[in-house]
Short mmCIF file of C-alpha atoms and ligand atoms in Angstrom, two decimals:
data_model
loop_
_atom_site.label_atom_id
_atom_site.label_comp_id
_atom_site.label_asym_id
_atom_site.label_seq_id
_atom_site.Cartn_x
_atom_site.Cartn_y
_atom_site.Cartn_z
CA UNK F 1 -51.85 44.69 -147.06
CA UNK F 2 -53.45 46.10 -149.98
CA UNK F 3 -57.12 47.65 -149.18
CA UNK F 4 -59.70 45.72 -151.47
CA UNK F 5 -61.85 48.26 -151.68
CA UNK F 6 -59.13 50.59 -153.36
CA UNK F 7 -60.37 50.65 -156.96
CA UNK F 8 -57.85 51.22 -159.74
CA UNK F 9 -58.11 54.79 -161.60
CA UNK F 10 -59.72 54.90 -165.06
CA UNK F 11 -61.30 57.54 -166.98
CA UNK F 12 -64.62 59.21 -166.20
CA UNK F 13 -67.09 59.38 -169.00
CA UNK F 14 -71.12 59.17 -168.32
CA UNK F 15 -72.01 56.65 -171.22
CA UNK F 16 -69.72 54.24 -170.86
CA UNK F 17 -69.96 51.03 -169.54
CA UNK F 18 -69.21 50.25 -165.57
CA UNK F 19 -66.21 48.57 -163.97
CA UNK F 20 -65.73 46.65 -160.61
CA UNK F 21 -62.37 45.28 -159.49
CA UNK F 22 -62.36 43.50 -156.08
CA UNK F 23 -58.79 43.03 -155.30
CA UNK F 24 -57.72 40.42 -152.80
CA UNK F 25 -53.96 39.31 -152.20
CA UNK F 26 -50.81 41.00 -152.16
CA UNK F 27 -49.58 44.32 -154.36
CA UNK F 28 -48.50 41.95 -157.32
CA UNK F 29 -52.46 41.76 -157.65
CA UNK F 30 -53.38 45.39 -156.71
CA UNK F 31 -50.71 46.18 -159.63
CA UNK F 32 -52.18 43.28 -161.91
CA UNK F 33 -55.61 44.71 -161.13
CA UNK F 34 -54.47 48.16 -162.18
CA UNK F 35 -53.24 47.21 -165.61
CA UNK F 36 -56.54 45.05 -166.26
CA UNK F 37 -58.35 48.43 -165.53
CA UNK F 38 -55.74 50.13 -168.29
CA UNK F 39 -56.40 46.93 -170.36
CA UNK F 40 -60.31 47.25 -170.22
CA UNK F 41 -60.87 51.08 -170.18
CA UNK F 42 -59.45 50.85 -173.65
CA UNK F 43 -61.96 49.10 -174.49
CA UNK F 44 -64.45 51.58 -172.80
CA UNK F 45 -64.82 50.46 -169.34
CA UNK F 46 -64.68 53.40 -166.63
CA UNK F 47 -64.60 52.38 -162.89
CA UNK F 48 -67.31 52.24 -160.41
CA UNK F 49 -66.82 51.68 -156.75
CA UNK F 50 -69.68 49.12 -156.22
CA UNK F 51 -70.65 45.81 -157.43
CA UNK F 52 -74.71 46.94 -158.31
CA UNK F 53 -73.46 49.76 -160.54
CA UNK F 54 -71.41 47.82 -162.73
CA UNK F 55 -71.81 45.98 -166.54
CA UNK F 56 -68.72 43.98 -165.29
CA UNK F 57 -67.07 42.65 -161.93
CA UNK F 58 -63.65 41.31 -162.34
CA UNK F 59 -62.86 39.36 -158.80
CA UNK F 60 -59.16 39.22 -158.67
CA UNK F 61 -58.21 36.38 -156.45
CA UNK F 62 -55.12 34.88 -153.88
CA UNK F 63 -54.64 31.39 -153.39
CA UNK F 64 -51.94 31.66 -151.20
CA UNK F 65 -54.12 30.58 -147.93
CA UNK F 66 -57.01 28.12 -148.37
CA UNK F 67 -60.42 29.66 -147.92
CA UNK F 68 -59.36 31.58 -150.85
CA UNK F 69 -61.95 29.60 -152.87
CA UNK F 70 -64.76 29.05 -150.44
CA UNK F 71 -64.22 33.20 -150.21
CA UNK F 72 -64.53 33.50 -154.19
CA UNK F 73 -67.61 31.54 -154.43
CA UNK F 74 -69.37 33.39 -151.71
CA UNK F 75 -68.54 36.35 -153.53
CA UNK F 76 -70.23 34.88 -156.80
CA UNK F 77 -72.84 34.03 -155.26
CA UNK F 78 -73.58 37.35 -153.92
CA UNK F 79 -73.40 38.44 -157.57
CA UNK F 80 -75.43 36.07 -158.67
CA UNK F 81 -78.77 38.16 -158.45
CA UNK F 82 -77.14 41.07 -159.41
CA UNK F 83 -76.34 39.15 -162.79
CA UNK F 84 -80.22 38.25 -162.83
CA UNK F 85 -81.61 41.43 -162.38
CA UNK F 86 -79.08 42.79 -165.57
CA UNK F 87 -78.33 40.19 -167.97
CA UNK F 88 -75.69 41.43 -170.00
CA UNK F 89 -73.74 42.30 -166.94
CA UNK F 90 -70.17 40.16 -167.29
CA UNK F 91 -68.46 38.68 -164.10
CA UNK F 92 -65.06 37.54 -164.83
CA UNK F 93 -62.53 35.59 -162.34
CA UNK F 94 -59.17 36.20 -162.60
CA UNK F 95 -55.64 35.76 -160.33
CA UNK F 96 -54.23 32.78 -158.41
CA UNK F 97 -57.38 30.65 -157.41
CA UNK F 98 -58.50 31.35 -161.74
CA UNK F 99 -54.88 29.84 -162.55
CA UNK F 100 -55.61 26.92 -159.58
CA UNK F 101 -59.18 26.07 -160.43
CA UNK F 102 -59.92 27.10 -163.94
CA UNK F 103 -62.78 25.20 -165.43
CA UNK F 104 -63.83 23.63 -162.18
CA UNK F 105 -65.00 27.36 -161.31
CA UNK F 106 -66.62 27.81 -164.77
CA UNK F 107 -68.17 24.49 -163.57
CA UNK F 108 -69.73 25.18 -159.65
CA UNK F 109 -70.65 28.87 -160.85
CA UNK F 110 -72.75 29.28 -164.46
CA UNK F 111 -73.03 32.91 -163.30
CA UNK F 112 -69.12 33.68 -164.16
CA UNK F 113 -68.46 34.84 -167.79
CA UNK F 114 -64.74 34.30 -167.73
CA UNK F 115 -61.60 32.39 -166.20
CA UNK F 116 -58.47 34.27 -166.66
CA UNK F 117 -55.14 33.74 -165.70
CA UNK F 118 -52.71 36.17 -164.35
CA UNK F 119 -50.28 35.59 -167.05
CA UNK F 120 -53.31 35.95 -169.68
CA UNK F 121 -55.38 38.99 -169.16
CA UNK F 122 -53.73 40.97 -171.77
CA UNK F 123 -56.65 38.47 -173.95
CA UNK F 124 -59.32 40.53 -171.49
CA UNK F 125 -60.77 41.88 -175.10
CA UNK F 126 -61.05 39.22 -176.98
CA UNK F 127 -62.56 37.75 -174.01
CA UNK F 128 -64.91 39.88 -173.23
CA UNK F 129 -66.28 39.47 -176.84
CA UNK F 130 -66.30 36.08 -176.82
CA UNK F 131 -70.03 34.37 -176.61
CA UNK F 132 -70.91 32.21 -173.57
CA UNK F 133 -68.44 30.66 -171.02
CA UNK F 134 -64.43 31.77 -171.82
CA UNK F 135 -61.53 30.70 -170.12
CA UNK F 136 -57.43 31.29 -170.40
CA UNK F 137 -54.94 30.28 -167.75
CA UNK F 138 -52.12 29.53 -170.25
CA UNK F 139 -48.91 30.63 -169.71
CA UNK F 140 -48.59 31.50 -172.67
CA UNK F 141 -45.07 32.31 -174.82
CA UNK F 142 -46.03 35.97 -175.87
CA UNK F 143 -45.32 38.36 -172.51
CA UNK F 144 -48.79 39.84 -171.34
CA UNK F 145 -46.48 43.00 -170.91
CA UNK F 146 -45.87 43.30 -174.64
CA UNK F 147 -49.88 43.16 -175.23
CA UNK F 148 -50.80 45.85 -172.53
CA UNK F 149 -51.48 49.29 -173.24
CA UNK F 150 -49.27 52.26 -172.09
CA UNK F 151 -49.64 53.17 -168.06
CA UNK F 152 -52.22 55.25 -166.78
CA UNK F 153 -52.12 58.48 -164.47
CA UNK F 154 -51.98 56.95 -160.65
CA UNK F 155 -54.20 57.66 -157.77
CA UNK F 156 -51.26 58.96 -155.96
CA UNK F 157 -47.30 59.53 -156.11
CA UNK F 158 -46.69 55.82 -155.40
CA UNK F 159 -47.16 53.21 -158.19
CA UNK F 160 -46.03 48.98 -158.17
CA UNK F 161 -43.82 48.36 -161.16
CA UNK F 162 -43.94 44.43 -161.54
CA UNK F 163 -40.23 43.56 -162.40
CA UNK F 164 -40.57 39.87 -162.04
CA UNK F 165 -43.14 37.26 -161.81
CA UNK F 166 -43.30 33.39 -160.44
CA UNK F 167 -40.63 31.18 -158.34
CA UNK F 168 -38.34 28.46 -158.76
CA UNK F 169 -37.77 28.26 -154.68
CA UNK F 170 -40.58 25.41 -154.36
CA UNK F 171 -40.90 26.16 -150.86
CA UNK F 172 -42.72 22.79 -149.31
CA UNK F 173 -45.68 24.95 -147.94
CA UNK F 174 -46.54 27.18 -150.81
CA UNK F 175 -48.48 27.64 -154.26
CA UNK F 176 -46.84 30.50 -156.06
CA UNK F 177 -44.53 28.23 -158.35
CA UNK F 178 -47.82 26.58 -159.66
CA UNK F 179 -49.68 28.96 -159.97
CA UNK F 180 -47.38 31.69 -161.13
CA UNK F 181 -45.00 29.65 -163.05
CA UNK F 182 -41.13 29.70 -162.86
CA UNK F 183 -39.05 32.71 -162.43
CA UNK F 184 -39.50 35.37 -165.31
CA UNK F 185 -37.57 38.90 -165.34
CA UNK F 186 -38.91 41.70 -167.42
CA UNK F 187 -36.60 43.49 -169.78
CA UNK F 188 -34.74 46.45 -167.62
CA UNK F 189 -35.03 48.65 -171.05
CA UNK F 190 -38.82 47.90 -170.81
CA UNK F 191 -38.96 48.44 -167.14
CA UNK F 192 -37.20 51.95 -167.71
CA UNK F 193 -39.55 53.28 -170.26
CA UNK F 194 -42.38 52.01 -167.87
CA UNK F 195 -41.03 53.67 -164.88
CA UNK F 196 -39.74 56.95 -167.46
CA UNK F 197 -44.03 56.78 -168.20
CA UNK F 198 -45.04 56.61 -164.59
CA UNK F 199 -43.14 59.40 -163.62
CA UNK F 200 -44.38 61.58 -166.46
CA UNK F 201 -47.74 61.14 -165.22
CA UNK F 202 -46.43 62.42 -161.59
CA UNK F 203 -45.44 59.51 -159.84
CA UNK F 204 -43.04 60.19 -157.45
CA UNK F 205 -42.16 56.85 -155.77
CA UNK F 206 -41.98 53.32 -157.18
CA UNK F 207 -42.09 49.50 -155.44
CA UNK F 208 -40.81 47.25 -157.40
CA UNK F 209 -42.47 43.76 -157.16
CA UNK F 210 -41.75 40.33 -157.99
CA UNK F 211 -42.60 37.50 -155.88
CA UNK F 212 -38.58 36.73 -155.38
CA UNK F 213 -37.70 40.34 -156.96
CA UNK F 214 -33.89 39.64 -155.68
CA UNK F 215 -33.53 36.93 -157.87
CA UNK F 216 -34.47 39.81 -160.98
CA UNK F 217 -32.07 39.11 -164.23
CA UNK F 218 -33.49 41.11 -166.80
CA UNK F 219 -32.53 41.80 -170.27
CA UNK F 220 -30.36 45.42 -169.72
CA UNK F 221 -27.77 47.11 -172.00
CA UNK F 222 -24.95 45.30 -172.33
CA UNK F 223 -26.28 41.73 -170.79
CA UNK F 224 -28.36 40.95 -168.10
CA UNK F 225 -28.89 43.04 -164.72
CA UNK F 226 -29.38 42.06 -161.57
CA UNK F 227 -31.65 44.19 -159.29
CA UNK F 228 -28.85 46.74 -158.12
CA UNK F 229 -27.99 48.03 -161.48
CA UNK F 230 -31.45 48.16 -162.56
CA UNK F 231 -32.27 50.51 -158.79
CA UNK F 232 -29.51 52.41 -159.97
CA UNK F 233 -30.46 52.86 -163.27
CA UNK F 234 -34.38 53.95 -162.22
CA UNK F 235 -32.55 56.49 -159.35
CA UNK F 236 -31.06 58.20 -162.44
CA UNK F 237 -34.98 58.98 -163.65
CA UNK F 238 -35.30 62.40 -162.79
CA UNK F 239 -38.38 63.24 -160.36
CA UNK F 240 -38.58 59.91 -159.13
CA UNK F 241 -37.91 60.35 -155.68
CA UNK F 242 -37.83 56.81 -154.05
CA UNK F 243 -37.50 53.23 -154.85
CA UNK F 244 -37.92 50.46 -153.02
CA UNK F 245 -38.66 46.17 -153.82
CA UNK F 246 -40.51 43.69 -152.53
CA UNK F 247 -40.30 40.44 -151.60
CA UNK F 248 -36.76 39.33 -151.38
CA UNK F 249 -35.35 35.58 -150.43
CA UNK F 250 -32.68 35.24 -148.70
CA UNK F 251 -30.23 33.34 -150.79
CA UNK F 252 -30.75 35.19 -153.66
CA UNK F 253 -29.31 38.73 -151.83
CA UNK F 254 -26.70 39.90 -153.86
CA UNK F 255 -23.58 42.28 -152.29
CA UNK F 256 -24.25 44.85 -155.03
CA UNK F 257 -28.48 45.45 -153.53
CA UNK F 258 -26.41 45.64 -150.10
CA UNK F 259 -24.43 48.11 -151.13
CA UNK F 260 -26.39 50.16 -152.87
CA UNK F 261 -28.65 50.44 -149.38
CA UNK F 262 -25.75 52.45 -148.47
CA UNK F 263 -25.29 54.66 -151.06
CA UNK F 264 -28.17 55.33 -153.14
CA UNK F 265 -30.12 57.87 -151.69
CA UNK F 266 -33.39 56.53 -153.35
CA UNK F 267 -33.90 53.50 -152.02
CA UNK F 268 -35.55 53.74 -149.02
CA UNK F 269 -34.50 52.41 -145.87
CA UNK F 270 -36.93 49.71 -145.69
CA UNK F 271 -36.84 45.78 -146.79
CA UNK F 272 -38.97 43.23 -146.89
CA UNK F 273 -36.93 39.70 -146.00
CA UNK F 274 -39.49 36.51 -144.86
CA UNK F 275 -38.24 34.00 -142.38
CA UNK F 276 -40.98 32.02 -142.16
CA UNK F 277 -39.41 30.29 -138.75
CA UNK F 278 -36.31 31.12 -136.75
CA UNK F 279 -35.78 26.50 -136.35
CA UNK F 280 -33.14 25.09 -138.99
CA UNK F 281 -35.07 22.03 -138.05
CA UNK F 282 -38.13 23.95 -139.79
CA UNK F 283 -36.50 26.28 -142.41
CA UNK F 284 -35.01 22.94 -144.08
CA UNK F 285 -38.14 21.22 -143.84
CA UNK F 286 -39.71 24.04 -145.23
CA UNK F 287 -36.92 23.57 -148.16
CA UNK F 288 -35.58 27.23 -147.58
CA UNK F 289 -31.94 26.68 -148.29
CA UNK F 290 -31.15 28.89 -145.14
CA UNK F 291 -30.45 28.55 -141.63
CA UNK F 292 -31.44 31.26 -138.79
CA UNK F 293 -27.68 32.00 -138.53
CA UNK F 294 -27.53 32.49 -142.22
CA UNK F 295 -30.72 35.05 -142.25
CA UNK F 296 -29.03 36.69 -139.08
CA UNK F 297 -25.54 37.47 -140.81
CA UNK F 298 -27.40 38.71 -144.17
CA UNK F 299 -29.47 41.19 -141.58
CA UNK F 300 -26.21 42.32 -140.33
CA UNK F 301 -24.88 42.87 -143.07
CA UNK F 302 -27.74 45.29 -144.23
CA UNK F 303 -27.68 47.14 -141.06
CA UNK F 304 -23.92 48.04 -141.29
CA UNK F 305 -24.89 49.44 -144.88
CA UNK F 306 -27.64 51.30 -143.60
CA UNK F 307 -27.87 51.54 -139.73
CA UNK F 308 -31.41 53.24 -140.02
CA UNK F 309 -33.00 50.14 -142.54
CA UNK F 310 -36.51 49.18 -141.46
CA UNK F 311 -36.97 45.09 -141.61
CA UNK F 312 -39.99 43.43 -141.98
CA UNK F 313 -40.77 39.85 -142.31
CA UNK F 314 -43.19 37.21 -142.69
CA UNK F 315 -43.82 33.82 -140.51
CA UNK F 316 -45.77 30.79 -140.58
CA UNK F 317 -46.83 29.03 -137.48
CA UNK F 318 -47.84 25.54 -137.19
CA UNK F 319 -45.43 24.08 -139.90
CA UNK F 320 -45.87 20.57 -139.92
CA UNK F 321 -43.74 18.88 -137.31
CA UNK F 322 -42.90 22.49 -135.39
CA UNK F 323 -42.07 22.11 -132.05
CA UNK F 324 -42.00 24.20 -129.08
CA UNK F 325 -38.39 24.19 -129.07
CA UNK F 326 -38.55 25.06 -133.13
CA UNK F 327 -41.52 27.53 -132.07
CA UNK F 328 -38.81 28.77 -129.17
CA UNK F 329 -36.14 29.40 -131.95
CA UNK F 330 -38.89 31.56 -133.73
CA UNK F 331 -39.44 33.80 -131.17
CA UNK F 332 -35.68 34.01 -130.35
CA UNK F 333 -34.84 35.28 -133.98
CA UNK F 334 -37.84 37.60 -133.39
CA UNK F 335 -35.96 39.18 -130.53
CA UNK F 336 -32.90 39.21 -131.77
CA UNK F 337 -33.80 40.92 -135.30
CA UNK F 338 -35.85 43.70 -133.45
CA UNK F 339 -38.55 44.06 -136.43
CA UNK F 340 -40.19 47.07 -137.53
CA UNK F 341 -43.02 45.22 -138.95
CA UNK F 342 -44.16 41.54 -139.96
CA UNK F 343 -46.88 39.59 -141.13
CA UNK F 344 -47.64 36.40 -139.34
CA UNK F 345 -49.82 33.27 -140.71
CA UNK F 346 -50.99 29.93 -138.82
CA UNK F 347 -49.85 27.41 -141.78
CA UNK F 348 -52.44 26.42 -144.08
CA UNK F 349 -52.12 23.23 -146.11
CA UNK F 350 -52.42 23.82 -149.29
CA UNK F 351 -53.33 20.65 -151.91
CA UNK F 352 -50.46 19.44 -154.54
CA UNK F 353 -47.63 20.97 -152.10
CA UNK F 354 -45.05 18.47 -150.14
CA UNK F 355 -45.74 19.73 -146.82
CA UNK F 356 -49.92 18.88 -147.52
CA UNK F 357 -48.91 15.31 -147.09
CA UNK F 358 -47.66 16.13 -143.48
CA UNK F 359 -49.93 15.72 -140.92
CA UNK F 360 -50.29 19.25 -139.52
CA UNK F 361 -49.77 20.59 -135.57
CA UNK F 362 -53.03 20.84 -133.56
CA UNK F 363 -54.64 23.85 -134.68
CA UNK F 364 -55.58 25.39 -131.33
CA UNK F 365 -51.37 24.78 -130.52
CA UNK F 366 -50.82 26.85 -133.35
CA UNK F 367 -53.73 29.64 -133.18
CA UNK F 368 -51.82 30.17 -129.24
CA UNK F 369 -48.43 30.35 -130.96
CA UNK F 370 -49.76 32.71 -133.33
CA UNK F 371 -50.93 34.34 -130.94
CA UNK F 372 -47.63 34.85 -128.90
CA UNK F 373 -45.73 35.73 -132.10
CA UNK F 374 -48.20 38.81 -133.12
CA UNK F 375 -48.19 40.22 -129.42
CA UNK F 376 -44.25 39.93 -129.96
CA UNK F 377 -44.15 41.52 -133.44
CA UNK F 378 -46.80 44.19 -132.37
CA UNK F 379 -44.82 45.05 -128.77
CA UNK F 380 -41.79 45.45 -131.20
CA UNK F 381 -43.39 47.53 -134.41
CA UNK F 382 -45.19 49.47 -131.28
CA UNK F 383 -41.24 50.17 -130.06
CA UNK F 384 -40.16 50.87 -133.57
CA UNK F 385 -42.79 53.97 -134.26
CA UNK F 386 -41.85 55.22 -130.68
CA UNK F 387 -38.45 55.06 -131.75
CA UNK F 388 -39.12 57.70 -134.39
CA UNK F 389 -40.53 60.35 -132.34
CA UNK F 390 -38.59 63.54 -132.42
CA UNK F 391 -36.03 62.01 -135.60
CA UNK F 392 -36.68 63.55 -138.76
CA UNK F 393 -37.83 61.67 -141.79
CA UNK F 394 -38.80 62.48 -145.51
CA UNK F 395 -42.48 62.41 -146.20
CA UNK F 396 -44.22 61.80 -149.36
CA UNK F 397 -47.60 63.82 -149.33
CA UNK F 398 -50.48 60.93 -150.56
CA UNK F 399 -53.53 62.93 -149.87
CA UNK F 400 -54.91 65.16 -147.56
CA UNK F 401 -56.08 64.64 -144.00
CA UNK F 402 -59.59 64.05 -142.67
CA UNK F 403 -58.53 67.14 -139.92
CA UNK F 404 -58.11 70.68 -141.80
CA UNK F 405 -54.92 71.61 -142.99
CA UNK F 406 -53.14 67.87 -142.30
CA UNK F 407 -51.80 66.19 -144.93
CA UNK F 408 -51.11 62.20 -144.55
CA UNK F 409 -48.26 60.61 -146.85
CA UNK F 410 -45.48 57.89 -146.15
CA UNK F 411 -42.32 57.97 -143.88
CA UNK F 412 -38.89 57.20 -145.77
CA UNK F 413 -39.64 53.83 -143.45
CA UNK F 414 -43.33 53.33 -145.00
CA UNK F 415 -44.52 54.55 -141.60
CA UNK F 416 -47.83 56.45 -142.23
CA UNK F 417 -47.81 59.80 -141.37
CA UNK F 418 -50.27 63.15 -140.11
CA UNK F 419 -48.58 66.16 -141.31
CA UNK F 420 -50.17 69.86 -139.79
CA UNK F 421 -49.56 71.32 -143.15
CA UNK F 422 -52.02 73.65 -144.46
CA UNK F 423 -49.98 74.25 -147.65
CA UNK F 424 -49.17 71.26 -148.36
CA UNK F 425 -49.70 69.71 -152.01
CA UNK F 426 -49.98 65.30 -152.90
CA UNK F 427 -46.81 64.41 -154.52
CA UNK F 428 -44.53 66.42 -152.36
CA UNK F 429 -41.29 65.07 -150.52
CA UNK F 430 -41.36 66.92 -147.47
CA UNK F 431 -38.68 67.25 -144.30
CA UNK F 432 -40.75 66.61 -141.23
CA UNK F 433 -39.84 65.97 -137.23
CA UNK F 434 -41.87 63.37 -135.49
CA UNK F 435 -43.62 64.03 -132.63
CA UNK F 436 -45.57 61.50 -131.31
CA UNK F 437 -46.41 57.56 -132.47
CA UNK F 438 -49.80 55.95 -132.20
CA UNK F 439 -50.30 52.27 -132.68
CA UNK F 440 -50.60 52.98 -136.84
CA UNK F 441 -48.98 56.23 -137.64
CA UNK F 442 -46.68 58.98 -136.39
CA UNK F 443 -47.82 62.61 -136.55
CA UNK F 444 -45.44 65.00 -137.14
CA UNK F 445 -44.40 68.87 -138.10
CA UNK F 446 -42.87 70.11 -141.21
CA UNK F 447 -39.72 71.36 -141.26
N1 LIG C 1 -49.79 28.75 -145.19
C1 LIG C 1 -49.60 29.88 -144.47
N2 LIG C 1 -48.91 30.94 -144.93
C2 LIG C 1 -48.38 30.85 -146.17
N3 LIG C 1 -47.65 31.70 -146.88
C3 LIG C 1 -47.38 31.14 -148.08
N4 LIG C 1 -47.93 29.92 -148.15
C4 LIG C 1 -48.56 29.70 -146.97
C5 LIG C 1 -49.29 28.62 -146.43
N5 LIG C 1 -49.47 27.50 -147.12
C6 LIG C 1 -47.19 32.99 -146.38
C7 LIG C 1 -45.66 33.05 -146.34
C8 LIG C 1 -45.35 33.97 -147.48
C9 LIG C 1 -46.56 34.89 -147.46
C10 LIG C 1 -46.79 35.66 -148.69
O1 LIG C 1 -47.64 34.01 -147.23
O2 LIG C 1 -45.27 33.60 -145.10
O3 LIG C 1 -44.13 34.67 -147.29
FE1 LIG C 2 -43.50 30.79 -152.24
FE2 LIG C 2 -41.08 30.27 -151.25
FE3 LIG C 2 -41.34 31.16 -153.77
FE4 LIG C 2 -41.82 32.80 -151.70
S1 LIG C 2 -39.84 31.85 -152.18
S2 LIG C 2 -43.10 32.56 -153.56
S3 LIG C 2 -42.73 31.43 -150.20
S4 LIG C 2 -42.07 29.20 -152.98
#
């Protein structure tokens, strides 16, 4: 999960005025924070790590779970005096609960200077012109992507690359296809010169995102690519070292992305494939398309490509109408995936989506099913990092230790990892044995 406090790079100049980004959600925000950042330092905004320093807070927000809201207006109000004390200082909302709520949070907080949309903020300048109240959570025909200004120089050798935004699944539990919109692929030429950029500026390893980045169709030479090519076409970038994509559905997993697990040496052994429950009886409620047996084979399938793949998932407990037995089934796939990794939510309803209209499973049933999941994910992510002690992995150097002469960086499996390395440098792919796990990284020798 992305850490909100992480605060996007921009230049450093003394004079100029001050920019806070609070960041909640997943990396399609962190990366939609980032290019706000680009968006407003070009129009003189630096960054600032705190709140009181700054002329302008953007909060940039998830819907995805409720409290999402009742979080964003304790945040404003926390603001509020800040705003008092410095009058010209501009708080702006922007993200999922923005696209959700628009005026109604113009509305509850007078404090907030503008409402913006995440397919919008590429109008940040005119915005922040713009006298009194502003708001824009169009979807509008122009791309945002064709408005933004060229990529900054990254914190570190990793960097998001958004390839695709919004979803045409209309799963019955969640809020993405309203308020993200329907399924939109970026052009791969446009993605290549992006990526081409990134690397220039010395990143060294690039996620792709899309919230169903599997179902990626993008305007290529000579038609329309589907995510393979387009991973082959980035692993042809020279000094960009590793590529992987996140998140994936399972019916739109094409043989090509399979195979190319097996033989391009770039993408990292690592994928991201939600569940969300391990009962038919649930998954077609949910209106996933999918049964267990399905998600099983497709697993398979990627393991015989690339023996060594880390899977991680994500679940929802509590679905309306789950069962034990459909709670059971969960747990079953659990065991019989063996996951390296997965997030786990207690269901959440969320107004305007079928399942809201369900009456819901007795919440403390589902916190103790919740419960019983995460000890089972944790016992097996536990086995997973024990399971690399003594193998050898490829580490990417992010920064350097709090310990002398350690370096931390990122397993090929997006394990973190302690490095003794007193000469190493961030931004180098290093050969390293494993030599012991903890709970939340692996320490480990160079080779
Ligand atoms: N309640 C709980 N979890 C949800 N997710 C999406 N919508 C909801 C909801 N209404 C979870 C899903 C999804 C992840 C990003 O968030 O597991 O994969
Ligand atoms: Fe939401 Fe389902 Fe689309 Fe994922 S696939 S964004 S869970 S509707």
């Amino acid at each position: 999960m992305p850490d909100p406090a992480k605060q996007p790079d921009l230049p450093e100049t003394p004079d100029a005025k001050k920019l806070f980004i609070k960041t909640y959600g997943c990396q399609m925000n962190v990366y939609d924070s980032e290019r706000m950042a680009e968006t407003l330092g070009a129009q003189g905004y630096v960054a600032t790590d705190t709140a009181e320093d700054a002329d302008m807070v953007l909060i940039n927000t998830c819907h995805i779970r409720e409290k999402a809201s009742e979080k964003l207006f304790s945040d404003l109000g926390r603001l509020r005096p800040l705003k008092l004390a410095k009058p010209g200082m501009k708080i702006g909302v922007a993200g999922c609960v923005a696209q959700a709520e628009g005026a109604e949070i113009l509305r509850r907080a007078p404090q907030v200077d503008l409402v913006v949309g995440p397919q919008s903020y590429h109008r940040l300048p005119q915005m922040i012109r713009a006298e009194g109240q502003v708001i824009d959570t169009d979807f509008p025909l122009e791309d945002k992507f064709d408005h933004l200004p060229e990529r900054k120089a990254t914190r570190g050798p990793s960097a998001f690359l958004t390839v695709q935004e919004g979803c045409d699944k209309f799963c019955a539990f969640c809020v993405v296809p309203y308020t993200r919109g329907g399924e939109v692929s970026r052009p791969a030429t446009r993605l290549l010169a992006e990526a081409r950029a990134l690397v220039e500026k010395g990143v060294r390893d690039i996620t792709l995102l899309g919230q169903n980045v599997n179902a990626y169709h993008g305007a290529g030479e000579g038609g329309d690519w589907g995510l393979a090519r387009l991973v082959r076409a980035l692993a042809r970038i020279d000094g960009l070292q590793r590529i992987r994509y996140m998140t994936s559905h399972p019916n739109d997993m094409g043989d090509d992305l399979i195979a190319a697990h097996g033989d391009e040496p770039k993408l990292m052994p690592y994928l991201h494939l939600p569940v969300q429950s391990g009962s038919d009886r649930i998954l077609k409620a949910m209106n996933r398309k999918h049964t267990a047996a399905q998600y099983l084979a497709l697993i398979e399938r990627f393991r015989a490509a690339r023996p060594d793949i880390l899977l991680t998932s994500d679940f929802i407990v509590g679905f309306p109408g789950e069962t034990d037995a459909d709670f059971e089934d969960t747990l079953a796939l659990v065991r019989a995936v063996n996951y390296g990794m997965a997030y786990s939510f207690k269901y959440s309803a969320r107004p305007g989506t079928p399942a809201a209209e369900k009456p819901g499973v007795d919440s403390a049933v589902a916190d103790e099913r919740l419960q019983r999941l995460q000890t089972l994910l944790t016992e097996q992510q536990q086995a997973a990092q024990q399971a690399m002690v003594g193998r050898e992995v490829g580490v990417l150097y992010d920064k350097p230790g709090r310990m002398p002469g350690q370096m931390v960086g990122k397993s090929d499996h997006l394990h973190a990892v302690h490095v003794a390395d007193a000469a190493g440098q961030v931004g180098e792919l290093v050969r390293v044995r494993v030599t012991a796990a903890s709970t939340n990284s692996l320490a480990a020798v160079r080779l």
